[in-house]
mmCIF file of C-alpha atoms in Angstrom:
data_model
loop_
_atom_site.group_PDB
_atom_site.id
_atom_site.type_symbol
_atom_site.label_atom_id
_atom_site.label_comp_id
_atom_site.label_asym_id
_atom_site.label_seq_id
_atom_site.Cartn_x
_atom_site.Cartn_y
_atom_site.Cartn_z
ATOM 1 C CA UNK A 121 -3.076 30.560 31.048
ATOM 2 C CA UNK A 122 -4.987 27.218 31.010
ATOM 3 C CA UNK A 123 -5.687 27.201 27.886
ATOM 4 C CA UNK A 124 -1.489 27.558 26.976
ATOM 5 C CA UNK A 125 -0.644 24.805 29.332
ATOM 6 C CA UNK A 126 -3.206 22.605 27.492
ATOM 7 C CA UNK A 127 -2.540 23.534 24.188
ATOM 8 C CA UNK A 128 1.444 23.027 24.933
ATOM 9 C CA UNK A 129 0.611 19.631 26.360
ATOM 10 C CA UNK A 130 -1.234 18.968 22.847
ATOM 11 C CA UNK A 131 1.163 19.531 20.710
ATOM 12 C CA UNK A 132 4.418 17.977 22.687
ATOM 13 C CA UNK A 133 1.931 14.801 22.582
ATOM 14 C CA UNK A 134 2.585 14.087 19.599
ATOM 15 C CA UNK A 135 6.425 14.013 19.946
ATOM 16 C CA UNK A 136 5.767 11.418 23.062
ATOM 17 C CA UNK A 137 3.961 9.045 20.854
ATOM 18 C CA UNK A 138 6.461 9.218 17.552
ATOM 19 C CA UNK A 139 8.019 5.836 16.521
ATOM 20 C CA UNK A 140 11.094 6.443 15.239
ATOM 21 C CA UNK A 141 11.058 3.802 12.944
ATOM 22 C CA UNK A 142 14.141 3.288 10.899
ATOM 23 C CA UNK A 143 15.265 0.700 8.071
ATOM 24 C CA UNK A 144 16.344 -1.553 10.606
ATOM 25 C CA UNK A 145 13.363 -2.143 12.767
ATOM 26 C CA UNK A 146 11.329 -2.235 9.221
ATOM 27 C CA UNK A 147 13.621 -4.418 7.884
ATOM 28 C CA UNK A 148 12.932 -6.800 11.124
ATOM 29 C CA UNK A 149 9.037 -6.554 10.296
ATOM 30 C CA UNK A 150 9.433 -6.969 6.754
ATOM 31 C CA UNK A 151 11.490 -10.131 7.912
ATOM 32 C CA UNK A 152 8.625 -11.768 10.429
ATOM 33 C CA UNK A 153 5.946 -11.407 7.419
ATOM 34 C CA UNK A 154 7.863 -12.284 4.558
ATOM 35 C CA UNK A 155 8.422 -15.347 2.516
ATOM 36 C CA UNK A 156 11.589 -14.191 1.525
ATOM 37 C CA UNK A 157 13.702 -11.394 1.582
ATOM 38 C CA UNK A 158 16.565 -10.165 -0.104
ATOM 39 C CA UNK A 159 18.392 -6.302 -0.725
ATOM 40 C CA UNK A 160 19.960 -4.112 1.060
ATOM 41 C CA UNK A 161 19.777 -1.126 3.758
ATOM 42 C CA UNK A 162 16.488 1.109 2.291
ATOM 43 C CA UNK A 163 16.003 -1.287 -1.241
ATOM 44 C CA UNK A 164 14.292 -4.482 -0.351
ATOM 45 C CA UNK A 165 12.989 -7.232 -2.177
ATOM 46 C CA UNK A 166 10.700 -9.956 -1.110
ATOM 47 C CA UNK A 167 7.895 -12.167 -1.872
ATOM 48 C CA UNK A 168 4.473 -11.691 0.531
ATOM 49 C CA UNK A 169 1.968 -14.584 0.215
ATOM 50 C CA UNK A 170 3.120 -15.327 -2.849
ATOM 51 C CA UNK A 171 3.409 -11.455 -4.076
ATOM 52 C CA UNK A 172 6.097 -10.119 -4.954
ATOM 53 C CA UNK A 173 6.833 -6.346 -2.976
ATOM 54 C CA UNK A 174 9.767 -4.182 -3.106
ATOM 55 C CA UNK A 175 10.317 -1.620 0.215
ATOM 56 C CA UNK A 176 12.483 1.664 -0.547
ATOM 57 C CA UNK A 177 13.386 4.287 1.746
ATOM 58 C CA UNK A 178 14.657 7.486 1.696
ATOM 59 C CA UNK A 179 15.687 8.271 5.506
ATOM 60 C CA UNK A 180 16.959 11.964 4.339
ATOM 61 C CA UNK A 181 13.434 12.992 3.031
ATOM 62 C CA UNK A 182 12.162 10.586 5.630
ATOM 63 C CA UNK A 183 9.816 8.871 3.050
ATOM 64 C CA UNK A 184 9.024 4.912 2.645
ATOM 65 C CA UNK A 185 7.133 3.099 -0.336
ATOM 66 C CA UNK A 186 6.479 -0.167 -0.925
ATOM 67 C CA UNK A 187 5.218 -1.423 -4.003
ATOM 68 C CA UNK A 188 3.752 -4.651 -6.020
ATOM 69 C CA UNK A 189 3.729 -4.592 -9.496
ATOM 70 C CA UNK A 190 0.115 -5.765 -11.078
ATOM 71 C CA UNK A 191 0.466 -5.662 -14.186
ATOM 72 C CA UNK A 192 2.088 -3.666 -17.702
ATOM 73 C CA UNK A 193 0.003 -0.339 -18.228
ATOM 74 C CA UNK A 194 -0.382 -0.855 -22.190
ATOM 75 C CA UNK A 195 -3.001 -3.196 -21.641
ATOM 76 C CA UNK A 196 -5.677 -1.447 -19.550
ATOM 77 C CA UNK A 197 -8.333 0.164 -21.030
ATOM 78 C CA UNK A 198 -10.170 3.661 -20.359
ATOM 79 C CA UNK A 199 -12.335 1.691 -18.344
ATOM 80 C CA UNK A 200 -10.265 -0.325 -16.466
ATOM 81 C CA UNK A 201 -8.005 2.501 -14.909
ATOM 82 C CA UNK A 202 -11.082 4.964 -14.535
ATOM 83 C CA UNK A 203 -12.168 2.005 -11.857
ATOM 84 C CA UNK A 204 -8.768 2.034 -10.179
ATOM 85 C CA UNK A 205 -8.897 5.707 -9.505
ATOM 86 C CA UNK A 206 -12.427 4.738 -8.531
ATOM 87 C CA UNK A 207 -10.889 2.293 -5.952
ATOM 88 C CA UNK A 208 -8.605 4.901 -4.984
ATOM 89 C CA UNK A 209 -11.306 6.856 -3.446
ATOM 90 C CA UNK A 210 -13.596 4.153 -1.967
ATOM 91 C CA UNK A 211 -11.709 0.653 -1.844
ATOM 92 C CA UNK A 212 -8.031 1.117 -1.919
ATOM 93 C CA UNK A 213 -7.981 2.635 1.611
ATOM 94 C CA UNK A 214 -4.665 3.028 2.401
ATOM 95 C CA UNK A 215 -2.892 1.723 -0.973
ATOM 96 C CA UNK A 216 -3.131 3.483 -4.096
ATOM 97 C CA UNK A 217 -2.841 2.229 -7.809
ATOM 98 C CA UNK A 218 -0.420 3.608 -9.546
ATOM 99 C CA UNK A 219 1.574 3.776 -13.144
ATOM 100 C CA UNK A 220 5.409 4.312 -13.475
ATOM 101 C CA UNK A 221 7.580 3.013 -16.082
ATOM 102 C CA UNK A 222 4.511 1.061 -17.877
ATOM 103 C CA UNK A 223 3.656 -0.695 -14.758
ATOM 104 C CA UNK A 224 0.419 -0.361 -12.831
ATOM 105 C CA UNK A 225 1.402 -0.693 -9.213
ATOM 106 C CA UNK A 226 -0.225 -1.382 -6.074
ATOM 107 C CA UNK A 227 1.811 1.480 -3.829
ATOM 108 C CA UNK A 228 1.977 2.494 0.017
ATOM 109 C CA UNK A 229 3.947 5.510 0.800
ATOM 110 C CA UNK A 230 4.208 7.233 4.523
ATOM 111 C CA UNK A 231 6.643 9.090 6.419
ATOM 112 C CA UNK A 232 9.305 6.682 7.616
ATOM 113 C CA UNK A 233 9.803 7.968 11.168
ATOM 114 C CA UNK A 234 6.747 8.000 12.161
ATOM 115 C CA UNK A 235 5.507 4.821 10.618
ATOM 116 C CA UNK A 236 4.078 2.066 13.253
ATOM 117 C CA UNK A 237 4.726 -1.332 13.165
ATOM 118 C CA UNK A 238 0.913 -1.559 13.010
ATOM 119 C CA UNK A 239 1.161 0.369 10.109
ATOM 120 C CA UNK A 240 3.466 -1.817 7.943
ATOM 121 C CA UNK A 241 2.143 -5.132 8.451
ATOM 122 C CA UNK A 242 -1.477 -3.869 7.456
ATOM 123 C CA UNK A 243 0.321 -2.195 4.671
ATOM 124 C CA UNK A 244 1.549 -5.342 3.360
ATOM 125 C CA UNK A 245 -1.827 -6.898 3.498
ATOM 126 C CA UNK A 246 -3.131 -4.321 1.954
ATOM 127 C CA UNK A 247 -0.853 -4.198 -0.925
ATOM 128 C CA UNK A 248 -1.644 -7.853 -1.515
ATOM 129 C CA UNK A 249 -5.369 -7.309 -1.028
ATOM 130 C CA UNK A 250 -5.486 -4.525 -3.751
ATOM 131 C CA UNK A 251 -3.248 -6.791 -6.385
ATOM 132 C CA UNK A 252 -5.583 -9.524 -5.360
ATOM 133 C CA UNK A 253 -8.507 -8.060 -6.444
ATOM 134 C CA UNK A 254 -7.620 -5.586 -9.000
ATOM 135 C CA UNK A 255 -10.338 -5.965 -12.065
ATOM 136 C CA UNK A 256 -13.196 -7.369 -10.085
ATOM 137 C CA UNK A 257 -13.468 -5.633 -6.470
ATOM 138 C CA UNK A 258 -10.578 -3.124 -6.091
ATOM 139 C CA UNK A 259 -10.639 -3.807 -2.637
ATOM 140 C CA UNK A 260 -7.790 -3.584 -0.840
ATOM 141 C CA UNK A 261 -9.163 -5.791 2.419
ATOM 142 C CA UNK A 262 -11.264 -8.625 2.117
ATOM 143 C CA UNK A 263 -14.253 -6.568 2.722
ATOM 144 C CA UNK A 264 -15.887 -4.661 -0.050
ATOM 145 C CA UNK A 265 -16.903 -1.285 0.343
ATOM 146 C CA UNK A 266 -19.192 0.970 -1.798
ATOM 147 C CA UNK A 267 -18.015 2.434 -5.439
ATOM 148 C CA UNK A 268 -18.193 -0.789 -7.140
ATOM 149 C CA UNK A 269 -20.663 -1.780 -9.775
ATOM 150 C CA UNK A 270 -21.241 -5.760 -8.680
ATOM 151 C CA UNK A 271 -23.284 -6.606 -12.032
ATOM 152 C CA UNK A 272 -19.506 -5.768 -13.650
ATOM 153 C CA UNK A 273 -17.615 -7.764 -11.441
ATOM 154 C CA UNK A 274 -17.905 -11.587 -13.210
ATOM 155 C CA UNK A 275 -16.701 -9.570 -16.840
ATOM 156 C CA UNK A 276 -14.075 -7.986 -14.910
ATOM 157 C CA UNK A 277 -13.503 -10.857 -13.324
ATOM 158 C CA UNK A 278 -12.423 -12.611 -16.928
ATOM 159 C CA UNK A 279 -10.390 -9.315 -17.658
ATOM 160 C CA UNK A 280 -8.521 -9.583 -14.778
ATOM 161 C CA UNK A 281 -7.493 -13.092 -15.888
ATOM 162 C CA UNK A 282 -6.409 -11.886 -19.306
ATOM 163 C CA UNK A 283 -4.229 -9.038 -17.575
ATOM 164 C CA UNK A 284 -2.594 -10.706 -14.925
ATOM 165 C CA UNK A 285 -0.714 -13.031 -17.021
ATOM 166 C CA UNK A 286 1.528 -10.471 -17.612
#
C-alpha cells in the first residue's frame, strides 16, 4: 500500500511542476533577450546578439523550434558535416546541426508546454554558441568539451571564414 501511495505521488509530480508555457509567455522571453523582434503568434523573427533566429510553434502537436541559419549546405564537405554530427554527440548539447532546404541550421526543438523559461533563454545562447563556433570548436557554450581534434581547429578555423560568408 506504501509503495502505491508513493508511486502515485511520483507520477502526479510531474503534473505539479509542468510550465504551461504558451506563445505568449515565449513570445515575452523572446522579447527581454532579443535585439529585435518581429512576426506573428507561433512564427517569429528576430536578431540575437547579432544572429539572426526564427521561433515556430505548433501548439496542436505541442512542439517549438527555433532555428539560425549557418550557412548554404552545397558548400560543406564530407569532412566538415561528419564533424557536425560529431558535435552533435559531444559539443552541441542541447542544439543540433541540421540541413533543410540547402541550409545547415543550428536547431532547438522541445515540447512547448512544458518548456521552462530557463530552458529558452539557454536555448538561445546556445543556438548562437553553436553558429559561433561552427568549423573550429562545434561548441555550443563557451566551454569546449571532448570530440574535437584541436591540431584541426586553426585550418578549420580558415574554413569557417570561407563558409560563413554565405
Amino acid at each position: 500500500m506504501v509503495r502505491l501511495i508513493f508511486l502515485l505521488l511520483f507520477s502526479f509530480s510531474g503534473a505539479i511542476y509542468a510550465q504551461n508555457m504558451d506563445n505568449n509567455k515565449l513570445q515575452e522571453i523572446i522579447n527581454q533577450n532579443a535585439d529585435t523582434i518581429s512576426g506573428v503568434t507561433g512564427y517569429w523573427k528576430f536578431i540575437y546578439q547579432k544572429t539572426p533566429m526564427i521561433c515556430i510553434t505548433d501548439t496542436t502537436n505541442n512542439r517549438m523550434r527555433i532555428i539560425t541559419p549557418i550557412t548554404s549546405s552545397d558548400t560543406l564537405d564530407k569532412e566538415l558535416l561528419l564533424d557536425a554530427m560529431t558535435a552533435n554527440f559531444h559539443s552541441a548539447l542541447d542544439v543540433k546541426y541540421a540541413i533543410s532546404n540547402e541550409i545547415l541550421w543550428s536547431v532547438y526543438v522541445h515540447p512547448l508546454k512544458e518548456l521552462t523559461n530557463e530552458q529558452v533563454v539557454s536555448a538561445l545562447s546556445q543556438l548562437y554558441y553553436a553558429t559561433k563556433n561552427f568549423g573550429t570548436t562545434f561548441s555550443s557554450t563557451e566551454f569546449i568539451f571532448g570530440g574535437k581534434n584541436t591540431q584541426k581547429q586553426s585550418t578549420e578555423k580558415k574554413q569557417k571564414e570561407k563558409i560563413l560568408k554565405f
